[in-house]
XYZ file of C-alpha atoms in Angstrom:
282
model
C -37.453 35.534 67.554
C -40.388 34.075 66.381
C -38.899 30.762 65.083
C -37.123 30.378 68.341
C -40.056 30.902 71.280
C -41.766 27.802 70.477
C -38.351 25.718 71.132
C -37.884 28.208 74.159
C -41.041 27.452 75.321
C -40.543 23.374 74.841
C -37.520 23.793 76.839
C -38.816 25.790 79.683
C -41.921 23.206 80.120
C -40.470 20.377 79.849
C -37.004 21.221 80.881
C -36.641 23.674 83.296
C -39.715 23.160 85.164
C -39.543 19.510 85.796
C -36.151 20.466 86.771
C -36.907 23.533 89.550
C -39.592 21.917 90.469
C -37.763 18.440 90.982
C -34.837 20.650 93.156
C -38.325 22.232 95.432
C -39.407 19.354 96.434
C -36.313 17.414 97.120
C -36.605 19.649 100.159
C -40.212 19.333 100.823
C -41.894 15.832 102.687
C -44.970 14.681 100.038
C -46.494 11.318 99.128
C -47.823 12.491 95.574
C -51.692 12.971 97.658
C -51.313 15.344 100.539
C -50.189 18.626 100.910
C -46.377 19.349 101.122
C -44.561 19.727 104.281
C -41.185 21.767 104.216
C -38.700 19.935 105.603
C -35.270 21.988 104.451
C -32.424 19.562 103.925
C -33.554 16.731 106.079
C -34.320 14.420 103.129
C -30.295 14.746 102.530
C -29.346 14.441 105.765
C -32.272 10.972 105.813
C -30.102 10.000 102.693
C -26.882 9.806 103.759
C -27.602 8.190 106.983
C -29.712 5.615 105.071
C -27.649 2.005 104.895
C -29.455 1.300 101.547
C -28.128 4.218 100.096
C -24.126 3.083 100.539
C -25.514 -0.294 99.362
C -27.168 0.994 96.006
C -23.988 3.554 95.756
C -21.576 0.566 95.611
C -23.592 -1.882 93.458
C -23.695 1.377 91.139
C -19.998 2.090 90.969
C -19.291 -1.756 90.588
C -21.085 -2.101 87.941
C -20.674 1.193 86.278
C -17.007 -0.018 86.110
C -17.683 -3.598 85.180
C -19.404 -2.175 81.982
C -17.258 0.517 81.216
C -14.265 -1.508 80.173
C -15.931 -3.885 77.735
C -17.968 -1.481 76.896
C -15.337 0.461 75.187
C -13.009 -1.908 74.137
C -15.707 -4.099 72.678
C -17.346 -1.382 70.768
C -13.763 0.145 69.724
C -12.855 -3.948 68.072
C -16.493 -4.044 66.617
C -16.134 -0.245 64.878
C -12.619 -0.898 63.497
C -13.881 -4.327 62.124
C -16.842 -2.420 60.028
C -14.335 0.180 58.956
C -13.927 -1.353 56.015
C -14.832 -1.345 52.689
C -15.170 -4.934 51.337
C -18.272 -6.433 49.348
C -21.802 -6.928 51.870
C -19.980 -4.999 54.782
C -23.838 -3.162 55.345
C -25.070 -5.868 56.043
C -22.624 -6.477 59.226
C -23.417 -2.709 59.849
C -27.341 -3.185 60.569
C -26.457 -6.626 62.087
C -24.573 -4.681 64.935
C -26.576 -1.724 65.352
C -29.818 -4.235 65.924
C -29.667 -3.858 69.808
C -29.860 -0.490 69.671
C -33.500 -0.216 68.234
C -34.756 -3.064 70.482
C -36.596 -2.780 73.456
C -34.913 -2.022 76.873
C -37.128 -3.956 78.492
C -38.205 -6.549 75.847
C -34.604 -7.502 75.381
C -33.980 -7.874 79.653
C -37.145 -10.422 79.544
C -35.100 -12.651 76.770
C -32.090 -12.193 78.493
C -33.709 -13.368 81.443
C -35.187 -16.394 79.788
C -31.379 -16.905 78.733
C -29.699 -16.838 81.998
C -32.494 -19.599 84.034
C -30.086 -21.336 86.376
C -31.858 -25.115 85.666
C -32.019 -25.635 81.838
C -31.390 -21.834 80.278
C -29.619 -21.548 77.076
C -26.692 -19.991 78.908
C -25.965 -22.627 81.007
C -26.250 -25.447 78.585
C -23.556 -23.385 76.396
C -21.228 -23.479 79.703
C -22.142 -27.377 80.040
C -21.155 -28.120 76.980
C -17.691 -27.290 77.829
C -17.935 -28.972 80.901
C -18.820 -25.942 83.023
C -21.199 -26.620 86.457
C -24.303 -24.363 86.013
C -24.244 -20.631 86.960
C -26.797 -19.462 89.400
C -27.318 -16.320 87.227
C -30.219 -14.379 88.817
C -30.292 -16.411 92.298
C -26.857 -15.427 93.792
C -26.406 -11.459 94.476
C -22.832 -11.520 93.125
C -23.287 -13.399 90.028
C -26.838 -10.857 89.408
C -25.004 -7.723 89.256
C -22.609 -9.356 86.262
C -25.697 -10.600 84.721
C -27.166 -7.360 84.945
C -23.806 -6.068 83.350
C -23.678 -8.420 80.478
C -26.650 -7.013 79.028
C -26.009 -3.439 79.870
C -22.644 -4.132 77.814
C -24.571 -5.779 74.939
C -27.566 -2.941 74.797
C -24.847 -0.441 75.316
C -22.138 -1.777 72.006
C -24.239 -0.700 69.321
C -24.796 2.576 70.152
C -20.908 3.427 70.930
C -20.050 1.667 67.738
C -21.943 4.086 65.427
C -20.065 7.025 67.671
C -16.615 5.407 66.992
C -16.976 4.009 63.545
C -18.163 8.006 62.721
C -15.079 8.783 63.950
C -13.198 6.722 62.336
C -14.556 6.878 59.048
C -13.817 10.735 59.210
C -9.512 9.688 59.610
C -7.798 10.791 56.385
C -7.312 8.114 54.265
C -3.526 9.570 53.423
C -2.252 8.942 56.995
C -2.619 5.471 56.545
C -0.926 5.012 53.105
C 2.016 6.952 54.611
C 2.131 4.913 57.692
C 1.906 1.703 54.955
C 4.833 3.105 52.730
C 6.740 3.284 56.168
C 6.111 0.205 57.086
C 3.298 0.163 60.218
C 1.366 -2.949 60.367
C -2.251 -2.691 61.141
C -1.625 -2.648 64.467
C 0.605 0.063 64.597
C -1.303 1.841 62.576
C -4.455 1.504 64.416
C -2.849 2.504 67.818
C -0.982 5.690 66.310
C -3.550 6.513 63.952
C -7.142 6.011 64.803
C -7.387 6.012 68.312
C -5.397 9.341 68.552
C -7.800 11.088 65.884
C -10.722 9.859 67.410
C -10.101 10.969 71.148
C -13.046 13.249 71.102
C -15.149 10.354 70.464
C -14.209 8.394 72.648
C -14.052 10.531 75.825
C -18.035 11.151 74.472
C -18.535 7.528 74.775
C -16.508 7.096 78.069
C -18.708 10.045 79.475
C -22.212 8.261 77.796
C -21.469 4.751 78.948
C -20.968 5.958 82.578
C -23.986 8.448 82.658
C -25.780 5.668 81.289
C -24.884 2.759 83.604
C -25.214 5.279 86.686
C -28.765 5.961 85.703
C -29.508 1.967 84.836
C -32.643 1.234 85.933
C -34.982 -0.644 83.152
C -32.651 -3.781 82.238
C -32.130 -3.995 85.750
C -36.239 -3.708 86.666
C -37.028 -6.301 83.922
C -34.404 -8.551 85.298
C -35.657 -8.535 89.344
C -38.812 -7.693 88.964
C -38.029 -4.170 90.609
C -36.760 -5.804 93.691
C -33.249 -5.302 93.497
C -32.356 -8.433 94.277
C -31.550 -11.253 94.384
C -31.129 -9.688 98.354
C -29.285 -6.433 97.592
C -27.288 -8.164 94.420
C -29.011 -5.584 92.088
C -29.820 -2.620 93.953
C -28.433 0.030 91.945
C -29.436 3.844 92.435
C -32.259 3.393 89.575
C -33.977 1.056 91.611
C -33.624 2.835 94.897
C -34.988 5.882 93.432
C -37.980 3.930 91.620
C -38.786 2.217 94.959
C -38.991 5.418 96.865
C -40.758 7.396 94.720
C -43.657 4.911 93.128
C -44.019 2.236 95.989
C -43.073 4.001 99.142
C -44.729 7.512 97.745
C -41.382 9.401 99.606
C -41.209 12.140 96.511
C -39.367 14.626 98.441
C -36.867 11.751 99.176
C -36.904 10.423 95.753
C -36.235 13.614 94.517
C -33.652 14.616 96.779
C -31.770 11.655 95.826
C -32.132 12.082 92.198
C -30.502 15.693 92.289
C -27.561 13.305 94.581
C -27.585 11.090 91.171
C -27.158 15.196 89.175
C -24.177 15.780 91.485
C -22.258 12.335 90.668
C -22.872 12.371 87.591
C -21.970 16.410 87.167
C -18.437 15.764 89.155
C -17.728 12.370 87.113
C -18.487 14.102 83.592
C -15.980 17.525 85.035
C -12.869 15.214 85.895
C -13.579 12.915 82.457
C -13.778 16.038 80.478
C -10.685 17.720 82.048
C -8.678 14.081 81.885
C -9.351 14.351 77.463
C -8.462 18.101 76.981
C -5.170 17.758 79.169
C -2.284 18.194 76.952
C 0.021 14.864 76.934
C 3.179 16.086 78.617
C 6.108 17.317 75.724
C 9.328 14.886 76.679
């Protein structure tokens, strides 16, 4: 018992309180200074009659599902691609993993360098083949897929070293029977690996969207906390940031956070019973 109370005691402080007292005063009007006013679910009721909210909801869900599929399909090419053992493959290895220890924000300032409409790297790639310049971080719509090209690109490396784990854990005998038979790689890597890794990747599934519903640093360093450009970028992140550290609305801020808990909570439930149903016997 002794060896465990100082982890139970981490968790309680720094878990479970910030958490109780996070639920207390989602229900509770404060500004951080005065004293706290009860004010019993009207925060939630405030929320879901605020316009903003529906806005940041859907800006969330579109680009939680923008990322999603490259995410995964990306990061499932790039792990099969390393699962391999030829001469200098490490090197690849670190080469891909490199996002992953770089800066959240660091790496949204250079990406934001990248994507300036009048002269940026980006759009002198696209003019090369002949392509009209992009107004990357100047037109709301074409924001939110900036903003979801470099949550794909920050988010690769880490579901690559999830997947090529996986994959690297496949018996090696499966595949020389499905050789002797005749499977190409193809067929091999669709009946093979992605079957024996499905644990892995419902985990990344689950990560990637917990990840992009929280997003709230790439997309900060990108707008300058503003959302924008107009609503383009105002994803639930922001929204709570805004609330909580410029309009000093902590009970609201808080409220909507534990709004964030439930999403997230339902989305995780129905991804976790979609992996452990049984595929139907013919």
């Amino acid at each position: 018992m002794g060896f465990v109370a100082p982890n139970l005691a981490a968790v309680a402080v720094f878990l479970l309180f910030p958490l109780g007292f996070s639920l207390y005063i989602s229900f509770h009007s404060w500004d951080l200074f005065g004293p706290m006013r009860f004010a019993g679910l009207g925060n939630y009721r405030q929320l879901l009659g605020d316009p903003l909210f529906y806005i940041a909801l859907r800006n969330t869900a579109v680009f939680t599902a923008a990322a999603l599929a490259p995410t995964v399909a990306i990061s499932l090419a790039v792990a099969a691609a390393l699962n391999r053992t030829v001469r200098g493959i490490g090197i690849f290895r670190v080469l891909a993993f490199l996002p992953l220890v770089a800066s959240t924000v660091a790496m949204a300032v250079v990406w934001r360098f990248l994507f300036i409409t009048d002269d940026g790297p980006v759009n002198l790639l696209l003019g090369w083949f002949g392509l009209g310049p992009v107004p990357w971080l100047s037109d709301p719509n074409w924001a939110l897929l900036a903003l979801t090209v470099v949550t794909v690109w920050k988010s690769v490396p880490f579901a690559t070293v999830i997947l090529l784990a996986a994959m690297q854990g496949v018996p090696e005998n499966l595949y020389e029977a499905a050789r002797i038979d005749g499977a190409g790689t193809w067929r091999r890597f669709r009946s093979i690996t992605v079957p024996l890794i499905r644990g892995a990747l419902s985990f990344v599934f689950v990560i990637t969207i917990i990840n992009s519903v929280q997003a709230f640093d790439q997309a900060y360093a990108l707008t300058d906390g503003n959302g924008g450009p107009e609503t383009g970028t105002y994803v639930l992140g922001i929204m709570l940031f805004q609330n909580a550290f410029r309009f000093y609305e902590i009970g609201y801020a808080a409220a909507l956070a534990w709004v964030v808990f439930a999403l997230l909570l339902v989305l995780t439930l129905i991804q976790l019973w979609l992996a452990r149903r049984e595929p139907e016997q013919p």
